[in-house]
Structures are given as C-alpha cells and as structure tokens.
Coordinates of C-alpha atoms in Angstrom, one line a residue:
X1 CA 0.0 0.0 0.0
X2 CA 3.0 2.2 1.0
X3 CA 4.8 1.1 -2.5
X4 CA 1.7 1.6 -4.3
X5 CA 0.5 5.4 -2.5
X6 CA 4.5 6.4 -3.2
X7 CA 4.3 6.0 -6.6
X8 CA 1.2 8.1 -7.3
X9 CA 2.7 10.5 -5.6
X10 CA 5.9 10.1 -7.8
X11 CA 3.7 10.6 -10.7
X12 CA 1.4 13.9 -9.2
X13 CA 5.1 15.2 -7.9
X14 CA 6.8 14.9 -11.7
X15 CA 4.1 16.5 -13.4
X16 CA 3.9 19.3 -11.0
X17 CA 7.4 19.8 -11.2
X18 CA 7.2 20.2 -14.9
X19 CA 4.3 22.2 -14.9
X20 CA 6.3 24.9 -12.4
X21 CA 9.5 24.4 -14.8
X22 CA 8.6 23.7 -18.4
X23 CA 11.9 25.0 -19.8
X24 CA 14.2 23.9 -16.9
X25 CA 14.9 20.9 -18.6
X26 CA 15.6 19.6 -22.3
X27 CA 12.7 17.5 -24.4
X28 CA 10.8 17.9 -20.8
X29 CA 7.8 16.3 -22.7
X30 CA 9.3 13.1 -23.1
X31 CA 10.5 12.8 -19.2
X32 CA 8.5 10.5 -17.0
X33 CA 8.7 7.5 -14.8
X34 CA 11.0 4.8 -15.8
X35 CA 9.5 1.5 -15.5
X36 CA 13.0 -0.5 -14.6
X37 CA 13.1 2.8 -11.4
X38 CA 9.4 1.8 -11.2
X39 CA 10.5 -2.4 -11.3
X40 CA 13.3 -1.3 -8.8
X41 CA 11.4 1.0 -6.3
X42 CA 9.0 -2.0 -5.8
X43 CA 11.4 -4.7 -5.4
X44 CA 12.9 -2.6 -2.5
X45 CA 9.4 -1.9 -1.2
X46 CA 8.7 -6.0 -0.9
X47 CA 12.4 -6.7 0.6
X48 CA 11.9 -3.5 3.1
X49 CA 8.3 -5.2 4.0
X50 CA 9.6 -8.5 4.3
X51 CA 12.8 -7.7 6.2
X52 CA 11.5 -5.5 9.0
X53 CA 7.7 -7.7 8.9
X54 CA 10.5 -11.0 9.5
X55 CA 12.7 -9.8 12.1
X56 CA 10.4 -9.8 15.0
X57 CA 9.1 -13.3 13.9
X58 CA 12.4 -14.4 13.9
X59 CA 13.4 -12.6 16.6
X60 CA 10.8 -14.6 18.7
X61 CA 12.4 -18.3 17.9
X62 CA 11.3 -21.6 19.2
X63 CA 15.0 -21.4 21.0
X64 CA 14.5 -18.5 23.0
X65 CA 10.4 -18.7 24.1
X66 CA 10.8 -18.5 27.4
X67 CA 13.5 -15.2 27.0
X68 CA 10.7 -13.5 24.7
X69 CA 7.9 -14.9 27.8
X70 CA 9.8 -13.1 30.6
X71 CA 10.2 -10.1 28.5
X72 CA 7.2 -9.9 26.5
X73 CA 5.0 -9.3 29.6
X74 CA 2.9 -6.3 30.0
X75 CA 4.5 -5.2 32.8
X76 CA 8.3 -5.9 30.7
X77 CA 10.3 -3.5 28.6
X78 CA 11.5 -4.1 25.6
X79 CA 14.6 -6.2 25.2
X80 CA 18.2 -3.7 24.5
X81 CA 18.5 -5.4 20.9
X82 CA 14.9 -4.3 19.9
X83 CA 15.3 -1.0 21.8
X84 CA 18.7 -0.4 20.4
X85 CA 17.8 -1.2 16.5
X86 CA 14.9 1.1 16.5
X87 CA 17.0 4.0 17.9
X88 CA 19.8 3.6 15.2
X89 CA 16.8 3.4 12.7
X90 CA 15.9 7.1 13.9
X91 CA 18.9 8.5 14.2
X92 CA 19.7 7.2 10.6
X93 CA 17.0 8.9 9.5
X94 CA 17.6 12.3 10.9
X95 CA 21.0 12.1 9.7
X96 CA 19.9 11.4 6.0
X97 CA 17.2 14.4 6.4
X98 CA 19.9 16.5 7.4
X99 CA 22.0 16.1 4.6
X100 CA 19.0 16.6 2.5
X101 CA 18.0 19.6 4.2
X102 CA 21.4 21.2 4.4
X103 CA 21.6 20.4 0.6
X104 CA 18.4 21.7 0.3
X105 CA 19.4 25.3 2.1
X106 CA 22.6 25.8 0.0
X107 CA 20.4 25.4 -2.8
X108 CA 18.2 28.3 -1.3
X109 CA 20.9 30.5 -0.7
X110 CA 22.6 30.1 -4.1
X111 CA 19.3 30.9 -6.1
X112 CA 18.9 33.9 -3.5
X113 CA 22.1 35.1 -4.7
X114 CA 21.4 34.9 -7.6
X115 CA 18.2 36.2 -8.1
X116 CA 19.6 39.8 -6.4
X117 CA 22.7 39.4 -8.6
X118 CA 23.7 42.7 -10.7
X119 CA 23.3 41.4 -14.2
X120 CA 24.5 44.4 -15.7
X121 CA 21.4 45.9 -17.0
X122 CA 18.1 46.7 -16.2
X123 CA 15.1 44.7 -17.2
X124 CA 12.3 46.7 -15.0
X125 CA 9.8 48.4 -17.4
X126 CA 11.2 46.7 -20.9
X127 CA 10.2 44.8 -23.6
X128 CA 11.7 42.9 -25.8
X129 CA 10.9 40.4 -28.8
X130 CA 12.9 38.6 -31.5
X131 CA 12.6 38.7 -34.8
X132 CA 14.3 38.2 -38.5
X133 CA 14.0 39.4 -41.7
X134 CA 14.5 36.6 -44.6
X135 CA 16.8 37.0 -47.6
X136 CA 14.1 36.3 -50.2
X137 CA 12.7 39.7 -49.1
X138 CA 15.7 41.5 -47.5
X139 CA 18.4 40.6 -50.0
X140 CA 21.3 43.5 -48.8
X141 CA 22.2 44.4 -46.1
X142 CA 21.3 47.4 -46.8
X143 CA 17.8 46.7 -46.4
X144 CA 18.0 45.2 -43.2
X145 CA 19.4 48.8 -42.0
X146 CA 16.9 50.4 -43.4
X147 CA 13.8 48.3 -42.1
X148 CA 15.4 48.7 -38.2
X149 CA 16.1 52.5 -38.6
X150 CA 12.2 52.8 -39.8
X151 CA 11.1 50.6 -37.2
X152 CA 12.8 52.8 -34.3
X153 CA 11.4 55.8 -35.9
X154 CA 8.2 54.7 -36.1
X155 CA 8.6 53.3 -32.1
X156 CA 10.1 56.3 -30.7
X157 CA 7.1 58.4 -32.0
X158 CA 4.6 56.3 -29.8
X159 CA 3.6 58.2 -26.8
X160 CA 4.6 56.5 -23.1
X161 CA 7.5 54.7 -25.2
X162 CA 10.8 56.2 -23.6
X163 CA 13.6 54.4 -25.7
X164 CA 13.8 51.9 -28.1
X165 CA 17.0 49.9 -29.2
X166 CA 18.0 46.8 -31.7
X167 CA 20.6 44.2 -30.4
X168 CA 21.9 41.2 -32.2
X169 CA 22.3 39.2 -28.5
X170 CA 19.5 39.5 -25.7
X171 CA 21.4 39.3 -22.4
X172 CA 21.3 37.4 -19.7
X173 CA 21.4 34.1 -21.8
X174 CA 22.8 33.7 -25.3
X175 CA 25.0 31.3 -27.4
X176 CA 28.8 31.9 -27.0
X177 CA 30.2 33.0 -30.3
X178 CA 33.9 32.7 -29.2
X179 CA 34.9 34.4 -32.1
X180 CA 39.0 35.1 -33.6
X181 CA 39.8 38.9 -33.2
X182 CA 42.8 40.9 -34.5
X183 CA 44.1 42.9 -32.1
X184 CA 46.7 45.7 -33.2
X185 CA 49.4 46.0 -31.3
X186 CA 49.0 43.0 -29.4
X187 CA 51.3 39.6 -29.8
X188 CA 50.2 36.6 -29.1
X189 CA 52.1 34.9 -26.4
X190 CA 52.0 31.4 -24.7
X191 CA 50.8 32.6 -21.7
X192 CA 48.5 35.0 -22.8
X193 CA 44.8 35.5 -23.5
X194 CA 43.7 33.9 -26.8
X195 CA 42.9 36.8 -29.0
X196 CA 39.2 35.3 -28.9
X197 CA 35.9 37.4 -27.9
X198 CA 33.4 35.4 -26.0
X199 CA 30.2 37.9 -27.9
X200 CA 30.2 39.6 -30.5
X201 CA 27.0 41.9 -30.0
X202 CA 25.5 44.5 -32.7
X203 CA 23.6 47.4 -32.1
X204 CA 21.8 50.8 -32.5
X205 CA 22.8 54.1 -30.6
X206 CA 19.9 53.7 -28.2
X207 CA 20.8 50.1 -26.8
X208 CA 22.6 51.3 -23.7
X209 CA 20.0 53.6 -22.8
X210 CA 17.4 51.0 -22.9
X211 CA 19.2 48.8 -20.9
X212 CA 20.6 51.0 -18.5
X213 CA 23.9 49.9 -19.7
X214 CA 26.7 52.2 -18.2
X215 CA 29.6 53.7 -19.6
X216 CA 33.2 53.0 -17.9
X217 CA 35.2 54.9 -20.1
X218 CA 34.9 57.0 -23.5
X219 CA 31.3 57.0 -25.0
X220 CA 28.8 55.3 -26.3
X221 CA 28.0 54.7 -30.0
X222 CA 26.3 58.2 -31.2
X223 CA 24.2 58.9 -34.6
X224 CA 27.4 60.5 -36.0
X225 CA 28.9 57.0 -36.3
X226 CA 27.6 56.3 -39.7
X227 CA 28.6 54.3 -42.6
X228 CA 30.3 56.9 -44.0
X229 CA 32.3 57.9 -40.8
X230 CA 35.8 56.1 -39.1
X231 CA 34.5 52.6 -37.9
X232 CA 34.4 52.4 -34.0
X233 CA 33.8 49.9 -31.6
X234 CA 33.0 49.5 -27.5
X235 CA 34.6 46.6 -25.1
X236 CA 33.2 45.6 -22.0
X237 CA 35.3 45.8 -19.0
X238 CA 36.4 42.5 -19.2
X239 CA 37.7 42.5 -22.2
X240 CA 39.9 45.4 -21.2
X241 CA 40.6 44.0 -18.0
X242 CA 42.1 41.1 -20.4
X243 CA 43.9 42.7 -23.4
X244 CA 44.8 46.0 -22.0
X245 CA 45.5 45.4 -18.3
X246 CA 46.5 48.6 -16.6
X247 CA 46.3 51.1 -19.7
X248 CA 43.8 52.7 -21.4
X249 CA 41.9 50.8 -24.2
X250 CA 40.4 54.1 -26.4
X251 CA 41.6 54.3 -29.0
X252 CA 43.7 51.5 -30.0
X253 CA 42.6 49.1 -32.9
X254 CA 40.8 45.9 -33.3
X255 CA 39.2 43.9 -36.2
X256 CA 36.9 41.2 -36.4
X257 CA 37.4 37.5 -37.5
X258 CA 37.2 36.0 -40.7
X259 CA 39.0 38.4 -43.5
X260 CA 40.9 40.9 -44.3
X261 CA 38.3 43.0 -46.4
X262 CA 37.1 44.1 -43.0
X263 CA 38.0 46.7 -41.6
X264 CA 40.2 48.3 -38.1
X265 CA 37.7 49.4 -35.7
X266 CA 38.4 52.0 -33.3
X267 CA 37.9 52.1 -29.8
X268 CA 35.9 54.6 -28.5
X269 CA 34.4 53.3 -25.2
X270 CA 34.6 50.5 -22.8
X271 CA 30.9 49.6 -21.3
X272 CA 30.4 48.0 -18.0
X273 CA 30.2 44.5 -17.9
X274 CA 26.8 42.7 -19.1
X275 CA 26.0 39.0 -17.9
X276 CA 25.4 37.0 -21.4
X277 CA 26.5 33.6 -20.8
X278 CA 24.0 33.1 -17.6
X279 CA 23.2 34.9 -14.5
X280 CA 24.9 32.4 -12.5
X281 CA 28.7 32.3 -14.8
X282 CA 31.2 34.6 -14.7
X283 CA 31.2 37.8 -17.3
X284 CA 32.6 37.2 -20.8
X285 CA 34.7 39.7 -22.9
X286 CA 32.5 41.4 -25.2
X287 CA 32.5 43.6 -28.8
X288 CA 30.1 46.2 -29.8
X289 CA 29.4 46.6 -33.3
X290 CA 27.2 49.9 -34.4
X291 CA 24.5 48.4 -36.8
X292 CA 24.9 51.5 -39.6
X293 CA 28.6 51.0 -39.6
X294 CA 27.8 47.1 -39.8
X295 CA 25.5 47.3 -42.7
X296 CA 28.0 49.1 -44.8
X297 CA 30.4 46.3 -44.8
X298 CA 27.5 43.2 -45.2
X299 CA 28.3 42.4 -41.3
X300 CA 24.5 43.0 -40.4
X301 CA 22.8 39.9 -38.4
X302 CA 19.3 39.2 -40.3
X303 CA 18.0 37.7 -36.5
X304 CA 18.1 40.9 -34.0
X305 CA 16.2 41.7 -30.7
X306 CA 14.1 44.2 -30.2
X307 CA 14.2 46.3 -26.3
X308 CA 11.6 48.9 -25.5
X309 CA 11.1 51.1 -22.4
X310 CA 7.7 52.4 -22.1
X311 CA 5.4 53.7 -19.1
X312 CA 2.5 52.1 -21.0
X313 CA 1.1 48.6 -19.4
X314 CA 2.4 45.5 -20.7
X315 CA -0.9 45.0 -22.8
X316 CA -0.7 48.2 -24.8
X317 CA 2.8 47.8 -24.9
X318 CA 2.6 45.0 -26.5
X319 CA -0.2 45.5 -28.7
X320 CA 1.2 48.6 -29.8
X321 CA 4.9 46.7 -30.9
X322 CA 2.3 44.4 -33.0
X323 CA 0.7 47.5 -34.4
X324 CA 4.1 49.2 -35.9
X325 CA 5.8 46.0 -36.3
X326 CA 3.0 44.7 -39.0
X327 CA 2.5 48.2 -40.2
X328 CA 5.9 48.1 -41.8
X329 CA 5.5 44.2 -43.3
X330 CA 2.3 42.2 -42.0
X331 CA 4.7 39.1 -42.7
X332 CA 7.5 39.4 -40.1
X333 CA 7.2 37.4 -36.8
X334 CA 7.6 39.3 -33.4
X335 CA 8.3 35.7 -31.4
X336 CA 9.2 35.4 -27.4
X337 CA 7.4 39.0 -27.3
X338 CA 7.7 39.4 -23.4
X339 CA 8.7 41.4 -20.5
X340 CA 12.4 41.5 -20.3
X341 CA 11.7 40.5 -16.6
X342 CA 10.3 37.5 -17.7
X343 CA 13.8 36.9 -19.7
X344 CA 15.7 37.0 -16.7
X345 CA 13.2 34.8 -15.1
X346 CA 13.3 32.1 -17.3
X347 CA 17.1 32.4 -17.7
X348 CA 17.3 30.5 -13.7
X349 CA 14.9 28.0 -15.0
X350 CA 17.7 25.0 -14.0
X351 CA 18.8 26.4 -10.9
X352 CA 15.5 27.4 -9.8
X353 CA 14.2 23.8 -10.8
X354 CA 17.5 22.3 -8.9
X355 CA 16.7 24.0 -6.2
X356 CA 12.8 22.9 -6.1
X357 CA 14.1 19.5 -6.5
X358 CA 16.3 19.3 -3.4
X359 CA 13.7 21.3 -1.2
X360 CA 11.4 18.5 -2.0
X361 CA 13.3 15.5 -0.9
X362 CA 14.3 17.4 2.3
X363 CA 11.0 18.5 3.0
X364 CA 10.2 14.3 3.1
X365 CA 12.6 13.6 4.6
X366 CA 12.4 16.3 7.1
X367 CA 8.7 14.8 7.6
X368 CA 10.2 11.2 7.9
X369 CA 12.7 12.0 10.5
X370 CA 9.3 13.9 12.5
X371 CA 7.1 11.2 12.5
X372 CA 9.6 8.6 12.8
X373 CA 11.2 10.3 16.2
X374 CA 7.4 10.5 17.8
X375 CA 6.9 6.9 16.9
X376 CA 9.8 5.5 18.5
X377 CA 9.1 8.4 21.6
X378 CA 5.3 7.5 22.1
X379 CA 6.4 3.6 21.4
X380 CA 8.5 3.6 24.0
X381 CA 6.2 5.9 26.4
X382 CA 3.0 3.0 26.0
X383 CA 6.1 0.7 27.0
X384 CA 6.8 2.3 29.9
X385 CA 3.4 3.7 31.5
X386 CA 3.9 1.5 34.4
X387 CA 7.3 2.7 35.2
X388 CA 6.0 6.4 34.8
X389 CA 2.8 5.6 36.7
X390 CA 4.6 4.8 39.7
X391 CA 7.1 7.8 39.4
X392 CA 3.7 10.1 39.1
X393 CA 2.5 7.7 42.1
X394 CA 5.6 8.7 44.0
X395 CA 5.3 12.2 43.6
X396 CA 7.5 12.8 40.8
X397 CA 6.3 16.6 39.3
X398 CA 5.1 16.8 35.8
X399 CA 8.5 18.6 34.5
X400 CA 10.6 15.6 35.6
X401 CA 8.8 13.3 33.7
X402 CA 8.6 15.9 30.1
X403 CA 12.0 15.7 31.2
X404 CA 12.5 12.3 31.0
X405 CA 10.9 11.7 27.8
X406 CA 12.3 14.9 26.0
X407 CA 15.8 13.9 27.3
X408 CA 15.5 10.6 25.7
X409 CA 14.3 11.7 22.3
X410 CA 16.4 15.0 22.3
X411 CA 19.6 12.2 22.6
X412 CA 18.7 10.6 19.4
X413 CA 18.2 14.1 17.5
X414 CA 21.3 15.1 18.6
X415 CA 23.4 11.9 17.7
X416 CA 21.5 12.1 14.8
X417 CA 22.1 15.7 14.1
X418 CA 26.0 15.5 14.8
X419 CA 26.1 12.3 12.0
X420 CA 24.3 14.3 9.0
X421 CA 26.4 17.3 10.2
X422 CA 29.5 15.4 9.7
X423 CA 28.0 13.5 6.2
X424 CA 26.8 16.7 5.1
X425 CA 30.2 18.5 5.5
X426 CA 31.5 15.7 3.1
X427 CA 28.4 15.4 0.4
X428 CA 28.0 19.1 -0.1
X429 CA 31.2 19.3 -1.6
X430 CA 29.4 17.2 -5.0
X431 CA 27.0 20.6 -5.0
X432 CA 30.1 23.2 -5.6
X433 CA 29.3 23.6 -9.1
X434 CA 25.8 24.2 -8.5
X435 CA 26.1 27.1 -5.5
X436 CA 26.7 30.5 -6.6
X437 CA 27.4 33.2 -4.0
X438 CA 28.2 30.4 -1.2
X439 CA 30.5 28.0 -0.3
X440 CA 29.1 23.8 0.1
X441 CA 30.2 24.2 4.4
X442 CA 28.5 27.7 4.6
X443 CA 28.2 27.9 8.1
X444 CA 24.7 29.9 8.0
X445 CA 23.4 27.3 6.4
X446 CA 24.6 24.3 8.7
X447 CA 23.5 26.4 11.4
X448 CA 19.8 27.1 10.4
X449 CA 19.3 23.8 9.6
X450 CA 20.4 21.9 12.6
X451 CA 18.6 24.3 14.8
X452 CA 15.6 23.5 12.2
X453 CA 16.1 19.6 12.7
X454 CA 16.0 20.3 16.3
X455 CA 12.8 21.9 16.8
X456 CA 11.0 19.7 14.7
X457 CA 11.9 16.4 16.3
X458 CA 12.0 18.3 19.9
X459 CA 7.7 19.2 18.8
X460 CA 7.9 15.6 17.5
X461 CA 9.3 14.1 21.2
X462 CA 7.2 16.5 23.1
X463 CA 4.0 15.6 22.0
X464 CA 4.8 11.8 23.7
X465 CA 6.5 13.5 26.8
X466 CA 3.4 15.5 27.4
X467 CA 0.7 13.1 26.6
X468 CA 3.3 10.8 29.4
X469 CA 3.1 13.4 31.9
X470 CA -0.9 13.5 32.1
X471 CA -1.3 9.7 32.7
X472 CA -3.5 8.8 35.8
X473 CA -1.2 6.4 37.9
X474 CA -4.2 5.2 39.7
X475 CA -5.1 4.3 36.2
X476 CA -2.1 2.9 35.0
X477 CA -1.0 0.6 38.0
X478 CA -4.9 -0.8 37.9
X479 CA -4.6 -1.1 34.4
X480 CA -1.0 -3.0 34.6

C-alpha cells in the first residue's frame, strides 16, 4: 500500500514539477517514470516489508520462548536489541534528512544570490521580442538597415514609449560566439589571452540607454557613427581587464574574425560588464558593433532583438509593438514577445528547478525524520506507563517526567544531528558547481538547519512527553 501510494505521488510530484518548470529541462515532454526505477522501487518496497515484517518473527524463535515470555509481559520492557535497533533506525533517518535539508538550504541560498545578482542591466519596465527578416525579401544588407532604422522611428514616436533599441544578442542568456579577433598591437604569447571574444554583439545608438547599460570609459555609439564615418567599436570591461590590463583601451585598434576585407575598428568606449552567458557564470569579454557601420560592410545579423522602455502597461505595450511592427510588413514574426523581466526569469529555470528539486526531498525527509522520532518516543512511552505511573504515584512533578521523555528523544536528535552534520560537510562538496554566492560548508546554512532539525523532532518528542506526563497512575497501575 506504502509502495503503491508512493508512486502516485511520484507521478502527481513529476508533473507538478514540470508544470512549475517547463523549460528547466531539455525534451521535458518526453521525461516521465522509468518502468525498470518503477521495477526497482517495488522490489525494495517488498524486501523492506519483508525484512523488517520478518525480524520480530524471527526474533521470537522456538529457541528463545521462554526469553521473549519473561520479556514480552505487559508489565516488561523491551529487550536492548529491539530498543537499540529502532533507535539507530531514527537517528539514521535524521542524519539522511539532514544532509537533504542542508543540501536543500545551500540550494536556497545560491538561487537567493542569484536572483539579487547585478546582471549588468536593467530589465524593469522593458520589452523585448525577437525577430528576423528573410533573404528572399531582404536581400542586402542594406535593407535590413533600413527596415530597423524605420522601425525605431516609427517606435520612438509612440507616446509613453521612452527608448527603443536593436541588439543582435539579448542578455542574460545567449550562445557563445567565441569568435578570432585581430588585435593591433598586441602579440600573441604562450601565456597570454587567446585573441578570442566570448560575444560579439550588434547594435543601434539607443541600446545602452534602454538597458541601463553604463559607460566605464569614453562613449557610447552616437548617430554620427555612420557608414560613411571612421569605424568604431565599445569593449566591455572584461575584455579590457584582459587585453589592456593597466592602460587605457580608447583608441587602440581591433578587427573582427574572418577576412581581411574588414576593416580596423576604433575604440571609442569601454561599457560595463553585461552578464550573457547566464546569470549564474562569470562575465565574458564582449565587442560592440554599431548596426549602420555594420551594414555598410555586409556584417548585419538578419536575426536581432528588439528592447523597448515604455510607461504604458504590458498590454498596450505590447499590442502597440504588433501594431508598428506589422505596419511596416504584416509578414515578419515578433516571437518570445515578453517582458524582459520574464527573460531574466526564465534564464534561472535550471537552478531554480535544482533548487525545487532538493527542497522537496528534504521536505520528506524532514517529515520522515518527524514522524519517525514521535513513533519511537510515544512507542517507548506506551512501553513504559507503568514505570511512569509509579514515578507520578511517588510524587514525581510533571516537569521531571517531560524531562525524562524529551531527554531521551532529544539524545537521538542530537546523535542524529551531529552524524548528518559530519556527512553533510562531506556530500555538499558534490554541490560546488551548482552554488553561486556560497560555499558547500557555509556555516549559515549548517546552522539554520540543525537548529531546524531540532525543533522539529523536539515538537515531535514533546508531544509523547506530554501526553506521558498526564497519565492517571491510579489508572495505569490498575490497568498493569
């Protein structure tokens, strides 16, 4: 029945978890149970039942009647090797919940940190949508210009609309172009940088102000940086930090991979440092191409974001980028049309889903640890009524005897605790890749949980010690 309840459960918990996640995982459709985990969950099921349903039988032999007699009585205790099993089965248990748990709360922190990480831009208030123009209808490059240039023409004149920008790359989350670049100046050493850039990004004039994208050093790209003017490009600060360390970057020369017909950018700017490869990995070097400068040398990307600012609600917002967008050619797609919030949302789908994951199986086990402590407290409390009934006979106060059942449960917790502790210190070291913004011992963490695990199995003891300290002994002794 256990075997049978778990796995509906198993299949209610998967599809919940994939309902709160869709995109946390890849081909998510096609995950589900796994009939040889299914085979193998009910095969332990059967030995578990069998096992522990066994081990009193043969614990009560032919051989060794007249032991279990004298101790089997009503008035009897159990034997030690009874007593002493069950207690190790407890405090195995609250050591496995505590590793869980403590996995769990690194987990917590981690996406905490993450989710009030500075990504480098500003998403409140935007948004975005991605679209592309196709070759049969947009042949130059040219054309492509000219379609973005109407486009933020036509979106700037919208009233509540405060800026509008095109980008080739939509941070926090893009592919990693990893592309050669030429860097003037610059040799190429052994134990150098690779003269490689991580992103190659293209956009108009208005992208940093969209994004709230700062400026480190120089300036931005301005409307005077046409196709007919001295090519210029921005770095980010990491790519500085990289190939200039400790000078000044403007104005010294780069060009981008793959030929010689293009040509030696300037640079003009350096621009604070953008997370694009994930909120939760460390910040790439970056190059900033200006799209009119682009265009004139056929370096224009036909698939480019779009990034609005506007006071308007998300509705109107959004029906007025379908408006201008279709007014210009009814066939063009606006897909992922969304709130750039919603971007950076959906680019912690895996650690968010991790960390969902982990709080589940500690939250079970948490509740397994719970309700296994107060069964082996309140089995031991019916074993021992008569013993407590004539301690309440004697006199003994109603504090002694909370006492005595808390101190016996609270022994177990804490043996229990001090084991996961110790296993936990070892395990969590499997979950540094995963953790950003702590470390797999974080003491907080350790902390919070034991003090967790020990208020939940102290509720779970107390219940027995009370419901012990409220017996009748007139009752009890008649009874026994």
């Amino acid at each position: 029945l256990g075997a049978g309840l778990g796995l509906a459960l198993a299949q209610w918990g998967l599809s919940a978890l994939l309902a709160a996640n869709p995109d946390s995982l890849p081909r998510s459709r096609e995950v589900g149970l796994d009939w040889s985990v299914v085979g193998f969950t009910l095969g332990v099921a059967v030995l578990t039942g069998l096992l522990f349903g066994l081990a009193p039988a043969l614990h009560s032999r032919l051989g060794r009647l007249s032991g279990v007699l004298k101790e089997g009585g009503a008035r009897a205790t159990a034997s030690g090797a009874r007593t002493l099993l069950r207690r190790l089965l407890v405090v195995t248990e609250i050591a496995l919940a505590v590793v869980l748990v403590v996995g769990s709360g690194l987990m917590i922190r981690s996406f905490w940190n993450l989710l009030h990480i500075d990504t480098g831009f500003s998403s409140a208030g935007r948004v975005t949508f991605e679209t592309y123009l196709p070759a049969a209808k947009y042949p130059t490059d040219t054309e492509i210009g000219a379609f973005y240039e109407r486009l933020l023409e036509k979106l700037g004149a919208i009233p509540g609309f405060e800026s509008a920008a095109v980008m080739s790359g939509l941070p926090p989350l893009r592919r990693l172009d990893a592309n050669d670049t030429e860097f003037e100046g610059l040799v190429r050493t052994e134990d150098g940088p690779p003269h490689n850039i991580d992103y190659y990004q293209t956009v108009t004039a208005g992208y940093f102000e969209s994004l709230g994208v700062g400026i480190a050093e120089g300036r931005g790209f301005e409307p005077t940086d046409s196709a007919a003017s001295p090519p210029v490009a921005l770095i980010n600060e990491q790519a500085a930090k990289v190939f200039y360390p400790g000078e000044s970057p403007i104005g010294r020369r780069l060009r981008p991979c793959c030929g010689d017909e293009l040509p030696w950018l300037s640079i003009v700017g350096v621009v604070r440092n953008v997370k694009q490869g994930g909120v939760d990995q460390e910040v790439g070097t970056e190059l900033y191409f200006h799209l009119p400068q682009a265009v004139a040398v056929d370096f224009a990307p036909r698939t480019m974001n779009v990034v609005v600012t506007s006071a308007l609600g998300l509705g109107e917002t959004m029906t007025a980028l379908r408006r201008e967008v279709w007014a210009l050619d009814p066939t063009l797609p606006l897909a992922r049309l969304r709130p750039m919030s919603e971007v950076v949302t959906d680019s912690l789908a895996r650690p968010r889903f991790l960390t969902l994951l982990l709080m589940v199986f500690g939250a079970i086990a948490l509740t397994l640890a719970a309700v296994g402590t107060y069964g082996v407290i309140a089995y031991s409390v019916a074993e021992r009524r008569q013993e407590i009934g004539i301690r309440l006979a004697l006199g003994a106060q109603t504090q002694s005897v909370v006492g005595l059942v808390l101190g016996q449960g609270l022994t177990l917790v804490a043996v229990g605790v001090a084991l996961g502790v110790a296993a936990a210190l070892g395990l969590t070291r499997l979950l540094a890749s995963l953790l950003y913004g702590t470390s797999g011992t974080d003491p907080l963490t350790f902390v919070a949980v034991t003090a967790l695990l020990l208020v939940i199995a102290g509720l779970a003891c107390w219940i027995p010690a009370r419901r012990a300290a409220r017996l009748d002994p007139l009752v009890v002794l008649r009874h026994d």
